[in-house]
């Protein structure tokens, strides 16, 4: 029978189905009978590494042979080694009591890493486990929810009204999400990406127990009244912020570490009565002075948050720490970001933040997230692929992109959106934990140090590579705070100042300062601006004011074609489909040369 006849008679699909079933049967039989595939995994004793990795790889190969399942994971199929648990591991030495104990359980992560295992696992396995945690839909059977604590970690204002059903979720005050990937998923559904406006977070809303906007509720920060005694409204209860993507964030954190170290080195040279300009990687942060009595004067320092400028005396210098994460620059590291978010959004408490064997939220669970777990999630985020550029084949569009890229520089946009910053001294070797972590987050020496080479092709592609011992990071940022609002009644001014949270000072003085948005990947991670209220890049460009007013006016003075060219340039800055090996591609994913050498040569003639 020829294949045409077979298709006509509908037998091909039946044959394929039979073959798949037979292959599955043989696979299961081999796993049960083959001693080489015996795996014994215990949450206490640790993974049997060799057997685990071999069996996991076999499962991937077998699944691929049967038929590939589409995935949005940034990890390749070879990298995405399943994290096996007692319910998924094949083990003919069955612990019947252990299996019976799991019947009926509904936990997203049945088995957690124990501290120390994070440095023993193969990197691919650790990344896969980190992704599993990032995408996990946490349940009350593993500690999700925080009945007696707020999202900021403090006790409820009214402990007689715990956050249990029907008050276990609240879109404004939290918990407000089942999974990290519930908000961080764009583009391509990648866990760790940006988010739609529906995923906006209400920053500082977590200081309330359970937001109700009930004006008759006069207990401050319970549900309807703020700390000043004023009724809370949707506009004043929190700052609505867009969900940022974490692509390339490992490089960003390493840049901030090097810049912080540079600023501190300058600080340490200042004698009483002296001063110094704070400059790192070509970015100026103003002037730091010391008074004759040795105390520190930070009034001329710019672009840093108040916590980085705080000092109690001569022996307590300002940290000058660069905080690269959050729209208003409030988080030093991915690890701090993770510890904060798991408690606020999911009600999952990490041991490094809340203590071993502690149950601060009184949900009946302890050790909900181990230090090893946090390392896995953090490294997963740090290892995410970097964004690239999409240059369409159409010459007219490509020419517009090149024109717009040059205009973007000429009108002054790159004075803040710096095209690239250099990582030197092997700064691409990412280590965990961050040496500048604040208290409540793992410190160097408290946990094993894990090193990841961010340039490795074993990580999700594409990657940045060193040239002349420098990795240029084309993120289009200076990692510095700027006032880009018009002040006063400009709706881009935030109502609350998150930098004052926990300091006993009013929050309602407002906020005008935001860290320069990283523009790599901006085109396919809408919406735009810190609030996410702009659906187009053009709206975001035209909304710039304050320190960016001159550039905005220069943009508006351009011809229609030139303005369109700037937008086309911004549209080229994209997160590329998972596994794309090149940084510059056309619309079909094929590599392109950029900058266009021929155009540059012609322009110089």
Tab-separated table of N, CA and C in Angstrom, residues 404-419 476 547-556 566:
chain	number	residue	atom	x	y	z
A	404	UNK	N	16.736	56.355	12.814
A	404	UNK	CA	16.173	56.583	14.140
A	404	UNK	C	17.162	56.333	15.254
A	405	UNK	N	18.026	55.332	15.070
A	405	UNK	CA	19.046	55.038	16.077
A	405	UNK	C	20.006	56.214	16.231
A	406	UNK	N	20.390	56.814	15.110
A	406	UNK	CA	21.287	57.974	15.175
A	406	UNK	C	20.579	59.200	15.766
A	407	UNK	N	19.324	59.403	15.386
A	407	UNK	CA	18.570	60.540	15.920
A	407	UNK	C	18.346	60.400	17.421
A	408	UNK	N	18.123	59.184	17.869
A	408	UNK	CA	17.914	58.921	19.295
A	408	UNK	C	19.096	59.438	20.106
A	409	UNK	N	20.278	59.302	19.534
A	409	UNK	CA	21.480	59.817	20.187
A	409	UNK	C	21.590	61.333	20.016
A	410	UNK	N	21.311	61.802	18.822
A	410	UNK	CA	21.504	63.228	18.529
A	410	UNK	C	20.586	64.143	19.328
A	411	UNK	N	19.384	63.705	19.643
A	411	UNK	CA	18.455	64.575	20.379
A	411	UNK	C	18.607	64.414	21.891
A	412	UNK	N	19.594	63.637	22.316
A	412	UNK	CA	19.932	63.588	23.731
A	412	UNK	C	19.325	62.462	24.537
A	413	UNK	N	18.614	61.549	23.897
A	413	UNK	CA	17.986	60.459	24.651
A	413	UNK	C	19.022	59.567	25.332
A	414	UNK	N	20.185	59.402	24.682
A	414	UNK	CA	21.201	58.505	25.235
A	414	UNK	C	21.982	59.127	26.386
A	415	UNK	N	21.656	60.366	26.765
A	415	UNK	CA	22.295	60.912	27.961
A	415	UNK	C	21.815	60.169	29.206
A	416	UNK	N	20.617	59.601	29.151
A	416	UNK	CA	20.099	58.746	30.226
A	416	UNK	C	19.992	57.295	29.757
A	417	UNK	N	19.382	57.110	28.582
A	417	UNK	CA	19.277	55.765	28.010
A	417	UNK	C	20.604	55.437	27.320
A	418	UNK	N	21.643	55.285	28.129
A	418	UNK	CA	22.991	55.031	27.607
A	418	UNK	C	22.974	53.712	26.834
A	419	UNK	N	23.476	53.768	25.601
A	419	UNK	CA	23.338	52.621	24.704
A	419	UNK	C	23.946	51.348	25.270
A	476	UNK	N	20.506	50.156	27.282
A	476	UNK	CA	19.961	51.504	27.141
A	476	UNK	C	19.463	52.048	28.483
A	547	UNK	N	13.742	66.320	33.704
A	547	UNK	CA	15.114	66.244	33.207
A	547	UNK	C	15.168	65.837	31.739
A	548	UNK	N	14.107	65.221	31.245
A	548	UNK	CA	14.079	64.762	29.851
A	548	UNK	C	13.349	65.726	28.932
A	549	UNK	N	12.975	66.891	29.439
A	549	UNK	CA	12.162	67.812	28.648
A	549	UNK	C	12.874	68.276	27.380
A	550	UNK	N	14.162	68.563	27.473
A	550	UNK	CA	14.893	69.048	26.297
A	550	UNK	C	14.894	67.999	25.192
A	551	UNK	N	15.086	66.738	25.552
A	551	UNK	CA	15.073	65.669	24.550
A	551	UNK	C	13.680	65.498	23.967
A	552	UNK	N	12.665	65.611	24.809
A	552	UNK	CA	11.294	65.481	24.316
A	552	UNK	C	10.968	66.591	23.321
A	553	UNK	N	11.396	67.803	23.635
A	553	UNK	CA	11.144	68.927	22.727
A	553	UNK	C	11.932	68.781	21.428
A	554	UNK	N	13.146	68.238	21.538
A	554	UNK	CA	13.942	68.001	20.330
A	554	UNK	C	13.274	66.953	19.450
A	555	UNK	N	12.676	65.954	20.073
A	555	UNK	CA	11.946	64.933	19.314
A	555	UNK	C	10.752	65.556	18.599
A	556	UNK	N	10.003	66.383	19.318
A	556	UNK	CA	8.822	67.005	18.719
A	556	UNK	C	9.187	67.960	17.590
A	566	UNK	N	12.577	57.299	14.704
A	566	UNK	CA	12.904	57.038	16.112
A	566	UNK	C	12.023	55.913	16.652
